[in-house]
Coordinates of C-alpha atoms in Angstrom, one line a residue:
Chain A
D1213 CA -13.7 20.0 -13.7
G1214 CA -12.4 16.5 -13.6
G1215 CA -12.3 14.8 -10.2
I1216 CA -13.7 12.4 -7.7
T1217 CA -16.8 13.2 -5.7
Q1218 CA -18.1 11.5 -2.6
S1219 CA -21.5 12.0 -1.0
P1220 CA -22.7 12.7 1.5
K1221 CA -20.1 14.5 3.4
Y1222 CA -21.6 13.3 6.7
L1223 CA -23.8 10.3 7.2
F1224 CA -25.5 9.0 10.3
R1225 CA -26.4 5.4 10.7
K1226 CA -28.9 3.9 13.1
E1227 CA -28.1 0.6 14.7
G1228 CA -29.1 -2.3 12.4
Q1229 CA -29.3 0.0 9.3
N1230 CA -27.5 -0.4 6.0
V1231 CA -26.2 2.8 4.5
T1232 CA -24.6 3.5 1.1
L1233 CA -21.7 5.9 0.4
S1234 CA -21.4 7.3 -3.1
C1235 CA -18.2 7.6 -5.1
E1236 CA -18.2 9.0 -8.6
Q1237 CA -15.3 10.0 -10.9
N1238 CA -15.1 11.6 -14.3
L1239 CA -11.4 11.1 -14.8
N1240 CA -11.9 8.0 -17.0
H1241 CA -9.9 6.0 -14.5
D1242 CA -10.3 2.2 -14.6
A1243 CA -9.4 1.3 -11.0
M1244 CA -11.3 2.5 -8.0
Y1245 CA -10.7 1.9 -4.2
W1246 CA -12.4 2.3 -0.9
Y1247 CA -10.4 3.0 2.3
R1248 CA -11.3 3.4 5.9
Q1249 CA -9.3 5.9 8.0
D1250 CA -9.4 5.9 11.8
P1251 CA -7.5 8.3 14.1
G1252 CA -3.8 7.2 14.5
Q1253 CA -4.0 4.5 11.9
G1254 CA -3.0 4.3 8.3
L1255 CA -5.4 3.9 5.5
R1256 CA -6.9 0.4 5.4
L1257 CA -8.3 -1.0 2.2
I1258 CA -11.9 -2.2 2.2
Y1259 CA -12.5 -3.1 -1.5
Y1260 CA -11.0 -2.3 -4.9
S1261 CA -12.1 -2.7 -8.5
Q1262 CA -9.8 -2.9 -11.5
I1263 CA -12.6 -3.0 -14.1
V1264 CA -16.3 -2.8 -14.4
N1265 CA -18.3 -5.7 -13.0
D1266 CA -15.2 -7.0 -11.1
F1267 CA -14.0 -6.2 -7.5
Q1268 CA -11.8 -7.8 -4.8
K1269 CA -11.9 -7.7 -1.1
G1270 CA -9.3 -5.7 0.8
D1271 CA -7.9 -6.2 4.3
I1272 CA -11.1 -5.3 6.1
A1273 CA -14.0 -6.2 3.8
E1274 CA -16.2 -7.9 6.5
G1275 CA -19.4 -5.9 7.0
Y1276 CA -19.1 -4.0 3.7
S1277 CA -20.3 -4.6 0.2
V1278 CA -19.6 -2.9 -3.2
S1279 CA -20.8 -2.9 -6.8
R1280 CA -19.1 -1.7 -10.0
E1281 CA -21.8 -1.5 -12.7
K1282 CA -20.4 1.6 -14.3
K1283 CA -16.8 2.8 -14.8
E1284 CA -17.6 6.1 -13.2
S1285 CA -19.2 4.8 -10.0
F1286 CA -18.2 2.6 -7.1
P1287 CA -20.7 2.7 -4.2
L1288 CA -19.9 1.3 -0.8
T1289 CA -22.6 -0.2 1.4
V1290 CA -21.9 -0.4 5.1
T1291 CA -24.1 -3.2 6.4
S1292 CA -25.5 -3.9 9.8
A1293 CA -22.9 -6.6 10.2
Q1294 CA -20.2 -3.9 10.5
K1295 CA -20.2 -3.4 14.3
N1296 CA -17.8 -0.5 14.4
P1297 CA -18.6 1.7 11.4
T1298 CA -17.7 5.1 12.8
A1299 CA -14.8 6.3 10.6
F1300 CA -13.7 8.5 7.7
Y1301 CA -14.2 6.7 4.4
L1302 CA -12.1 7.6 1.4
C1303 CA -12.6 6.7 -2.3
A1304 CA -9.7 6.7 -4.7
S1305 CA -9.1 6.0 -8.4
R1306 CA -6.2 5.4 -10.7
R1307 CA -5.5 5.1 -14.4
T1308 CA -4.4 1.6 -15.3
E1309 CA -1.1 2.7 -16.9
Q1310 CA -0.2 5.0 -14.0
E1311 CA 0.7 4.1 -10.4
T1312 CA -0.7 7.2 -8.6
Q1313 CA -4.0 7.1 -6.8
Y1314 CA -6.1 10.2 -6.5
F1315 CA -8.6 10.6 -3.6
G1316 CA -12.0 12.0 -3.1
P1317 CA -13.0 14.4 -0.3
G1318 CA -14.3 11.7 2.0
T1319 CA -17.4 10.8 3.9
R1320 CA -17.6 10.8 7.7
L1321 CA -19.9 8.1 9.0
L1322 CA -21.3 8.4 12.5
V1323 CA -23.5 6.0 14.5
L1324 CA -26.5 7.3 16.3
Chain B
E1105 CA 5.1 -7.8 3.1
D1106 CA 5.6 -4.1 2.3
Q1107 CA 6.2 -1.8 5.3
V1108 CA 6.2 1.9 5.6
T1109 CA 7.2 3.8 8.7
Q1110 CA 6.9 7.6 8.9
S1111 CA 8.7 9.7 11.5
P1112 CA 8.2 11.7 13.5
E1113 CA 4.6 11.1 14.3
A1114 CA 4.2 14.8 15.0
L1115 CA 6.3 17.9 14.3
R1116 CA 5.9 21.4 15.5
L1117 CA 7.9 24.2 13.7
Q1118 CA 8.1 27.9 13.9
E1119 CA 7.3 29.8 10.7
G1120 CA 10.5 29.9 8.6
E1121 CA 12.1 26.9 10.4
S1122 CA 13.0 24.4 7.8
S1123 CA 12.9 20.6 8.5
S1124 CA 12.4 17.2 7.0
L1125 CA 9.9 14.4 7.3
N1126 CA 11.1 10.8 6.9
C1127 CA 9.5 7.8 5.2
S1128 CA 11.3 4.5 5.6
Y1129 CA 10.2 1.6 3.5
T1130 CA 10.7 -2.1 2.9
V1131 CA 9.4 -3.4 -0.4
S1132 CA 10.3 -6.1 -2.9
G1133 CA 10.8 -4.1 -6.1
L1134 CA 9.7 -0.5 -5.7
R1135 CA 7.3 0.7 -8.5
G1136 CA 6.6 4.1 -6.9
L1137 CA 6.7 6.1 -3.7
F1138 CA 3.9 8.7 -3.1
W1139 CA 3.6 11.7 -0.9
Y1140 CA 0.2 13.2 -0.1
R1141 CA -1.0 16.1 2.1
Q1142 CA -4.1 15.7 4.1
D1143 CA -6.0 18.6 5.8
P1144 CA -8.4 17.7 8.7
G1145 CA -11.7 16.3 7.5
K1146 CA -10.5 16.2 3.8
G1147 CA -9.2 13.6 1.4
P1148 CA -5.5 13.3 0.7
E1149 CA -4.1 15.6 -1.9
F1150 CA -1.5 14.2 -4.2
L1151 CA 1.9 15.9 -4.0
F1152 CA 4.6 13.7 -5.6
T1153 CA 5.4 10.3 -7.1
L1154 CA 9.1 9.1 -7.0
Y1155 CA 10.2 6.1 -9.0
S1156 CA 13.9 5.5 -8.5
A1157 CA 16.7 6.2 -6.0
G1158 CA 18.3 9.6 -6.6
E1159 CA 15.1 11.2 -8.0
E1160 CA 14.0 14.5 -6.6
K1161 CA 10.8 16.6 -7.1
E1162 CA 9.9 20.1 -5.9
K1163 CA 6.7 22.0 -5.5
E1164 CA 6.8 25.5 -3.9
R1165 CA 8.4 25.0 -0.4
L1166 CA 8.4 21.2 -0.6
K1167 CA 11.1 18.9 -2.0
A1168 CA 10.9 15.1 -2.0
T1169 CA 13.9 12.9 -2.3
L1170 CA 14.3 9.1 -2.6
T1171 CA 17.0 6.6 -1.7
K1172 CA 16.8 2.8 -1.8
K1173 CA 15.5 2.7 1.8
E1174 CA 13.8 6.0 2.5
S1175 CA 12.3 9.2 1.3
F1176 CA 12.5 12.6 2.7
L1177 CA 10.0 15.5 2.4
H1178 CA 12.0 18.6 3.0
I1179 CA 10.0 21.7 3.9
T1180 CA 11.9 25.0 3.4
A1181 CA 10.8 28.1 5.3
P1182 CA 7.4 26.7 6.1
K1183 CA 4.3 28.8 6.6
P1184 CA 1.3 28.2 8.8
E1185 CA -0.7 27.1 5.8
D1186 CA 1.7 24.1 5.4
S1187 CA 0.2 22.7 8.6
A1188 CA -1.3 19.3 7.7
T1189 CA -0.8 15.6 7.9
Y1190 CA 1.7 14.3 5.3
L1191 CA 1.2 10.7 4.1
C1192 CA 3.7 8.4 2.5
A1193 CA 2.8 5.3 0.5
V1194 CA 4.7 2.7 -1.6
L1195 CA 3.7 0.5 -4.5
S1196 CA 5.7 -2.7 -5.2
G1197 CA 6.1 -5.6 -7.5
G1198 CA 2.9 -6.5 -9.4
S1199 CA 0.6 -5.1 -6.7
Y1200 CA -2.2 -2.7 -7.5
I1201 CA -2.5 -1.7 -3.8
P1202 CA -0.2 0.8 -2.2
T1203 CA 0.9 0.5 1.4
F1204 CA 0.4 3.6 3.5
G1205 CA 2.3 4.9 6.5
R1206 CA 0.5 6.4 9.4
G1207 CA 1.5 10.0 8.5
T1208 CA 3.3 12.9 10.1
S1209 CA 1.2 15.6 11.6
L1210 CA 2.9 19.0 10.9
I1211 CA 2.0 22.2 12.8
V1212 CA 3.7 25.4 11.8
H1213 CA 3.3 28.2 14.3
P1214 CA 3.3 31.9 13.1

């Protein structure tokens, strides 16, 4: 089945620790996105990538980093510099010639 | 700057009680308006994309419509399984990044 997978479903971070969230898609989509979702707020863009080996910061990139070494994969690292990382993280992808984004199932990050 | 406002924030319906959710938007050159359904603890599920005023799309009990200033998601004879948060987003101009509204939380009571 084609789709977007995110892992893990739940992730616990200790203070001062870097953690990496996985996002993989087999839809052959060129563009991939990372959003953060907090209760009562809309989706906020962290990073996005239009092609392999290229990515741009979104509205709230501070404390996060990404890589795009393969078309299928767009991992997000939450660094120790992100002081309030507790949130629901969503990965999305899109075909270049289409406007619609499709989302993965999400990862909930909690701080111990 | 693109803006999207969804109303109401929350809506409670009885099973079978039809209603509409509103998405008002301000953009410079609409390329697409999107509706998603999101269940608690899950990622948004794509429902519809609308491209131009007057366009309508339907799926089961849901019907989305679009004008130059807003979109409506009409829910006909809703069932409890329609309970979810419904998100609206717009894409404008040459942007690759949609602007999302904060969503409408719908609860349908049996």
